[in-house]
Coordinates of C-alpha atoms in Angstrom, one line a residue:
M3 CA -36.2 -2.6 -26.6
L4 CA -34.1 0.5 -26.6
E5 CA -32.6 1.9 -23.4
R6 CA -34.1 5.2 -22.4
D7 CA -30.8 7.1 -23.2
Q8 CA -30.7 5.4 -26.7
L9 CA -34.1 6.7 -27.8
K10 CA -33.9 9.2 -30.7
L11 CA -34.7 12.7 -29.6
T12 CA -38.1 14.0 -30.7
S13 CA -38.7 17.2 -32.7
S14 CA -39.8 19.0 -29.4
E15 CA -36.6 17.9 -27.7
I16 CA -34.4 19.1 -30.7
G17 CA -36.3 22.3 -30.7
S18 CA -35.8 23.0 -27.0
L19 CA -32.0 22.3 -27.4
W20 CA -31.8 24.6 -30.4
G21 CA -33.6 27.4 -28.6
E22 CA -31.5 26.9 -25.4
F23 CA -28.3 27.2 -27.5
V24 CA -29.2 30.3 -29.5
N25 CA -30.7 32.2 -26.6
G26 CA -28.0 31.0 -24.2
T27 CA -25.2 32.2 -26.5
M28 CA -26.8 35.6 -26.8
V29 CA -27.0 36.1 -23.1
D30 CA -23.5 34.7 -22.7
V31 CA -22.0 37.4 -25.0
V32 CA -23.7 40.1 -23.0
N33 CA -22.5 38.6 -19.7
K34 CA -18.9 38.5 -21.0
Y35 CA -19.1 42.2 -21.8
M36 CA -20.6 43.0 -18.5
V37 CA -18.1 41.1 -16.5
S38 CA -15.4 43.1 -18.3
I39 CA -16.8 46.4 -17.1
I40 CA -18.2 45.6 -13.6
E41 CA -16.2 47.1 -10.8
D42 CA -18.1 45.5 -7.8
E43 CA -16.3 42.3 -6.9
Q44 CA -19.4 40.6 -5.6
I45 CA -21.4 41.3 -8.8
K46 CA -18.4 40.3 -10.9
A47 CA -18.2 36.9 -9.1
V48 CA -21.8 36.0 -9.9
F49 CA -21.3 36.9 -13.6
S50 CA -18.1 34.8 -13.7
D51 CA -20.1 31.8 -12.3
A52 CA -22.8 32.4 -14.9
I53 CA -20.3 32.4 -17.8
E54 CA -18.5 29.2 -16.5
T55 CA -21.9 27.4 -15.9
F56 CA -23.1 28.1 -19.5
K57 CA -19.7 27.0 -20.9
G58 CA -20.5 23.5 -19.7
Q59 CA -24.1 23.6 -20.7
K60 CA -23.2 24.8 -24.2
E61 CA -20.8 21.8 -24.7
Q62 CA -23.6 19.4 -23.5
I63 CA -26.2 20.9 -25.9
S64 CA -23.7 20.7 -28.8
S65 CA -23.1 17.0 -27.9
F66 CA -26.8 16.2 -27.8
L67 CA -27.4 17.7 -31.2
Q68 CA -24.3 16.3 -32.9
N69 CA -25.1 12.8 -31.6
E70 CA -28.4 13.0 -33.4
G71 CA -26.8 14.2 -36.6
F72 CA -28.0 17.8 -36.3
P73 CA -25.6 20.7 -36.9
V74 CA -24.8 22.9 -34.0
P75 CA -26.5 26.3 -34.4
I76 CA -24.4 29.4 -35.2
G77 CA -25.9 31.4 -32.3
F78 CA -23.7 34.2 -31.0
S79 CA -20.0 34.3 -30.3
E80 CA -17.0 36.5 -29.7
S81 CA -17.5 38.0 -33.1
D82 CA -20.6 39.7 -31.8
L83 CA -18.6 41.2 -28.9
F84 CA -16.4 44.3 -29.2
K85 CA -14.2 44.4 -26.1
G86 CA -12.5 47.4 -24.6
K87 CA -15.4 49.8 -25.4
Q88 CA -16.6 52.5 -23.1
R89 CA -19.0 51.2 -20.5
L90 CA -22.6 51.3 -21.5
F91 CA -24.2 50.2 -18.2
T92 CA -23.7 50.7 -14.4
D93 CA -22.9 47.7 -12.2
I94 CA -26.4 47.8 -10.7
F95 CA -28.1 47.6 -14.1
C96 CA -25.8 44.6 -15.0
L97 CA -27.0 42.8 -11.8
N98 CA -30.6 43.6 -12.6
Y99 CA -30.1 42.3 -16.2
L100 CA -28.6 39.0 -14.9
H101 CA -31.5 38.6 -12.5
I102 CA -34.1 39.1 -15.3
M103 CA -32.3 36.8 -17.7
I104 CA -32.1 34.1 -15.0
L105 CA -35.9 34.4 -14.6
H106 CA -36.2 33.8 -18.4
G107 CA -33.8 30.8 -18.0
L108 CA -35.8 29.3 -15.2
L109 CA -39.0 29.4 -17.2
G110 CA -37.2 28.2 -20.3
H111 CA -35.6 25.2 -18.5
S112 CA -39.0 24.2 -17.1
T113 CA -40.6 24.2 -20.5
S114 CA -37.7 22.2 -22.0
L115 CA -38.0 19.7 -19.2
A116 CA -41.7 19.4 -19.7
V117 CA -41.2 18.3 -23.4
S118 CA -38.3 16.0 -22.7
V119 CA -38.7 12.2 -22.4
R120 CA -35.2 10.8 -22.7
K121 CA -33.6 10.4 -19.2
D122 CA -30.2 12.0 -20.0
L123 CA -32.0 15.1 -21.4
R124 CA -34.3 15.3 -18.4
L125 CA -31.3 15.1 -16.0
F126 CA -29.5 17.8 -18.1
Y127 CA -32.4 20.2 -17.7
D128 CA -32.6 19.4 -14.0
S129 CA -29.0 20.4 -13.7
C130 CA -29.6 23.6 -15.7
D131 CA -32.6 24.4 -13.4
D132 CA -30.5 23.8 -10.3
A133 CA -27.8 26.1 -11.5
A134 CA -30.3 28.8 -12.4
K135 CA -32.0 28.6 -9.0
K136 CA -28.7 29.0 -7.3
M137 CA -27.9 32.2 -9.3
Y138 CA -31.5 33.4 -8.8
H139 CA -30.9 33.3 -5.0
Q140 CA -27.5 35.0 -5.4
T141 CA -28.8 37.9 -7.5
I142 CA -31.7 38.5 -5.2
E143 CA -29.5 38.5 -2.1
L144 CA -27.1 40.9 -3.8
L145 CA -29.8 43.2 -4.9
L146 CA -31.3 43.3 -1.4
E147 CA -27.9 43.8 0.1
K148 CA -27.3 46.8 -2.1
G149 CA -30.8 48.2 -1.6
S150 CA -31.7 47.8 -5.3
F151 CA -34.4 45.2 -5.2
Q152 CA -37.9 46.6 -5.3
R153 CA -40.4 44.1 -3.8
D154 CA -44.0 43.8 -5.0
P155 CA -46.8 45.7 -3.1
I156 CA -47.7 44.6 0.4
F157 CA -51.3 43.6 1.2
Y158 CA -52.9 43.5 4.6
P159 CA -55.0 40.5 5.7
G160 CA -58.7 40.4 5.9
E161 CA -60.5 38.8 8.8
N162 CA -62.1 35.9 6.9
P163 CA -62.0 34.2 3.5
E164 CA -64.9 35.4 1.3
Y165 CA -66.7 34.4 -1.9
I166 CA -67.3 36.8 -4.9
S167 CA -70.7 38.2 -4.4
S168 CA -71.2 40.8 -7.1
K169 CA -70.8 41.1 -10.9
D170 CA -69.0 44.3 -10.2
F171 CA -65.9 42.2 -9.4
T172 CA -65.0 42.2 -13.1
D173 CA -65.6 46.0 -13.6
G174 CA -62.5 48.1 -13.6
F175 CA -63.6 51.1 -15.6
F176 CA -64.8 54.5 -14.5
G177 CA -63.7 53.9 -10.9
K178 CA -66.2 51.1 -10.4
G179 CA -65.7 47.6 -9.1
R180 CA -63.1 46.4 -6.7
K181 CA -59.3 46.8 -6.1
L182 CA -56.7 44.6 -7.8
A183 CA -56.5 41.0 -6.5
A184 CA -53.2 39.5 -5.3
T185 CA -53.5 36.9 -8.1
E186 CA -53.5 39.8 -10.7
I187 CA -50.6 41.6 -9.1
I188 CA -48.3 38.6 -9.8
S189 CA -48.5 39.1 -13.6
I190 CA -48.7 42.9 -13.5
S191 CA -45.4 43.2 -11.5
F192 CA -43.7 40.5 -13.6
N193 CA -44.7 42.2 -16.8
L194 CA -43.8 45.6 -15.6
K195 CA -40.2 44.4 -14.7
K196 CA -39.8 42.7 -18.1
S197 CA -41.1 45.8 -20.0
I198 CA -38.8 48.1 -18.0
M199 CA -35.9 45.8 -19.0
A200 CA -37.0 45.9 -22.7
K201 CA -37.3 49.7 -22.6
T202 CA -33.9 50.2 -21.0
L203 CA -32.1 47.9 -23.4
S204 CA -33.8 49.5 -26.3
I205 CA -32.6 52.9 -25.2
A206 CA -29.0 51.7 -24.6
F207 CA -28.9 49.7 -27.9
S208 CA -30.3 52.6 -29.9
Q209 CA -27.4 54.8 -28.7
V210 CA -24.8 52.5 -30.1
A211 CA -26.3 50.6 -33.1
Q212 CA -24.5 51.2 -36.3
S213 CA -27.4 50.7 -38.8
K214 CA -29.9 53.5 -39.2
E215 CA -32.7 51.0 -39.7
V216 CA -31.8 49.1 -36.6
R217 CA -31.7 52.4 -34.6
K218 CA -35.1 53.3 -35.8
F219 CA -36.5 49.9 -34.8
L220 CA -35.0 50.2 -31.4
A221 CA -36.4 53.7 -30.9
D222 CA -39.8 52.4 -31.9
S223 CA -39.5 49.4 -29.6
E224 CA -38.6 51.7 -26.7
K225 CA -41.8 53.7 -27.3
T226 CA -43.9 50.5 -27.4
A227 CA -42.4 49.2 -24.1
D228 CA -42.9 52.6 -22.5
G229 CA -46.6 52.5 -23.6
Q230 CA -47.0 49.1 -22.0
I231 CA -45.3 50.3 -18.8
K232 CA -47.7 53.3 -18.6
A233 CA -50.8 51.2 -19.2
L234 CA -50.0 48.8 -16.4
S235 CA -48.6 51.4 -14.0
K236 CA -51.8 53.5 -14.4
I237 CA -53.9 50.5 -13.2
M238 CA -51.5 50.0 -10.2
Q239 CA -51.4 53.6 -9.3
A240 CA -55.2 54.0 -9.4
D241 CA -55.3 51.5 -6.5
N242 CA -52.5 53.5 -4.7
L243 CA -50.0 50.7 -5.3
P244 CA -46.3 51.3 -6.1
V245 CA -44.7 50.4 -9.4
P246 CA -41.2 49.2 -10.1
K247 CA -38.7 52.0 -10.7
S248 CA -37.2 52.6 -14.2
W249 CA -33.6 51.9 -15.0
E250 CA -32.9 54.5 -17.8
T251 CA -30.4 56.4 -15.5
E252 CA -28.3 53.2 -15.3
V253 CA -27.4 53.6 -19.0
T254 CA -24.5 55.8 -19.7
T255 CA -24.2 58.3 -22.6
S256 CA -21.8 56.1 -24.5
T257 CA -22.3 55.8 -28.2
D258 CA -19.5 53.2 -28.5
S259 CA -21.1 49.8 -29.3
P260 CA -19.9 46.7 -27.4
F261 CA -22.2 44.4 -29.5
S262 CA -23.0 43.6 -33.1
D263 CA -26.2 45.1 -34.5
K264 CA -27.3 41.5 -35.1
L265 CA -27.1 40.6 -31.4
M266 CA -28.8 43.8 -30.2
L267 CA -31.7 43.4 -32.6
Y268 CA -32.1 39.7 -31.8
H269 CA -32.1 40.5 -28.1
I270 CA -34.9 43.0 -28.3
G271 CA -36.9 40.6 -30.4
F272 CA -36.4 37.8 -27.9
L273 CA -37.7 40.0 -25.1
F274 CA -40.8 41.0 -27.0
Q275 CA -41.5 37.4 -28.1
A276 CA -41.0 36.1 -24.6
A277 CA -43.3 38.8 -23.3
Q278 CA -46.2 37.4 -25.3
N279 CA -46.2 34.3 -23.0
Y280 CA -46.2 36.5 -19.9
H281 CA -48.9 38.8 -21.2
G282 CA -51.0 35.8 -22.1
T283 CA -50.6 34.4 -18.6
G284 CA -51.6 37.9 -17.3
L285 CA -54.7 37.9 -19.5
A286 CA -55.7 34.5 -18.4
S287 CA -55.5 35.5 -14.7
A288 CA -57.2 38.9 -15.2
M289 CA -60.7 39.3 -13.8
R290 CA -61.1 43.0 -14.3
T291 CA -62.2 44.4 -17.6
D292 CA -59.7 47.2 -17.7
L293 CA -56.9 44.8 -17.1
V294 CA -58.1 42.5 -19.8
T295 CA -58.2 45.4 -22.2
A296 CA -54.7 46.5 -21.3
Y297 CA -53.3 43.0 -21.9
E298 CA -55.2 42.6 -25.2
G299 CA -53.8 45.9 -26.4
T300 CA -50.3 45.0 -25.3
I301 CA -50.4 41.6 -27.1
L302 CA -51.6 43.2 -30.4
K303 CA -48.8 45.9 -30.2
N304 CA -46.2 43.2 -29.5
L305 CA -47.3 41.3 -32.5
M306 CA -46.7 44.3 -34.7
V307 CA -43.3 44.8 -33.1
T308 CA -42.3 41.2 -33.7
K309 CA -43.4 41.3 -37.3
K310 CA -41.2 44.3 -38.0
W311 CA -38.4 42.6 -36.1
F312 CA -38.7 39.4 -38.2
N313 CA -38.7 41.3 -41.5
L314 CA -35.6 43.3 -40.4
M315 CA -33.7 40.2 -39.2
V316 CA -34.5 38.3 -42.4
K317 CA -33.6 41.3 -44.6
N318 CA -30.1 41.4 -43.0
N319 CA -29.7 37.6 -43.1
W320 CA -29.4 37.5 -39.3
L321 CA -32.3 35.1 -38.4
E322 CA -31.1 31.5 -38.0
Q323 CA -33.5 28.9 -39.2
P324 CA -34.5 26.2 -36.7
P325 CA -34.7 22.5 -37.7
L326 CA -37.8 22.0 -40.0
A327 CA -40.1 19.0 -40.5
P328 CA -39.2 17.1 -43.8
N329 CA -41.0 18.4 -46.9
R330 CA -42.5 15.2 -48.2
K331 CA -43.8 16.7 -51.5
E332 CA -40.4 18.2 -52.2
I333 CA -38.7 14.9 -51.5
A334 CA -41.1 13.0 -53.7
S335 CA -40.6 15.5 -56.6
E336 CA -36.8 14.9 -56.6
K337 CA -37.2 11.3 -57.8

């Protein structure tokens, strides 16, 4: 019987490693640019830790793949980073960016752990999760210290627990029904913050992208993200609840690109693809019809964005192919 660490990796385990490498190298390039422009020493220190942490993780992922006979993905590298360019973001935006990317990382590591069976891989994702949690706490503490962390709305306690007693509980149109539930606020706030990040990066990247086609896509994605922000904000504001502030003013007027068009386009596509998971979770937890409608509309619009993104990435030969299942018919026809 094989030792647990000698088991061959499954397709799911290979897929999780592949995704962690490609997405991780993308964020790593952005982090390396940001650490070069950040002036605040506390923020710079957190970015330096993030870069050093991923360096070790990247080496381990490469080792896992190579030991199974799989090529290491191309991902993103120094060739996608143009150093010495005029700064595109403020220090506070950089810190918010790292915080949001750490949230993506935490969820990604949890998913990777959930599909991993081999002990050494499980322990690896445990260590990734521990490192991400440490940085999660660091970014929140820094954002709070600098007065830049906007907490979710505060609710006031009722006297007793209650059961739902009316069908109006699901009605959110025409001012009928009830106010938003705390369980619905979780996904609304989460999705608002992610959409605000997608909108802000779309604005920044559209200023500096070289390709006219890429600039147009980024301008369109900014409008899509803005529409999603407005749809969810309208629902929150109707219940007199605050919404997270925008970050557009944290983007400078620079037109000097620090990144390749490939990286910027991939990054926006990644955010819109990841958002589908979060919007799906929001839809599943929504118990008001207007909220369900908002999520359904958002998911459909995101599908259109990701289709255009896919076509543009493929057209430019920028979309790396993940490992595929063997084509048995093709193998048989070669005999």
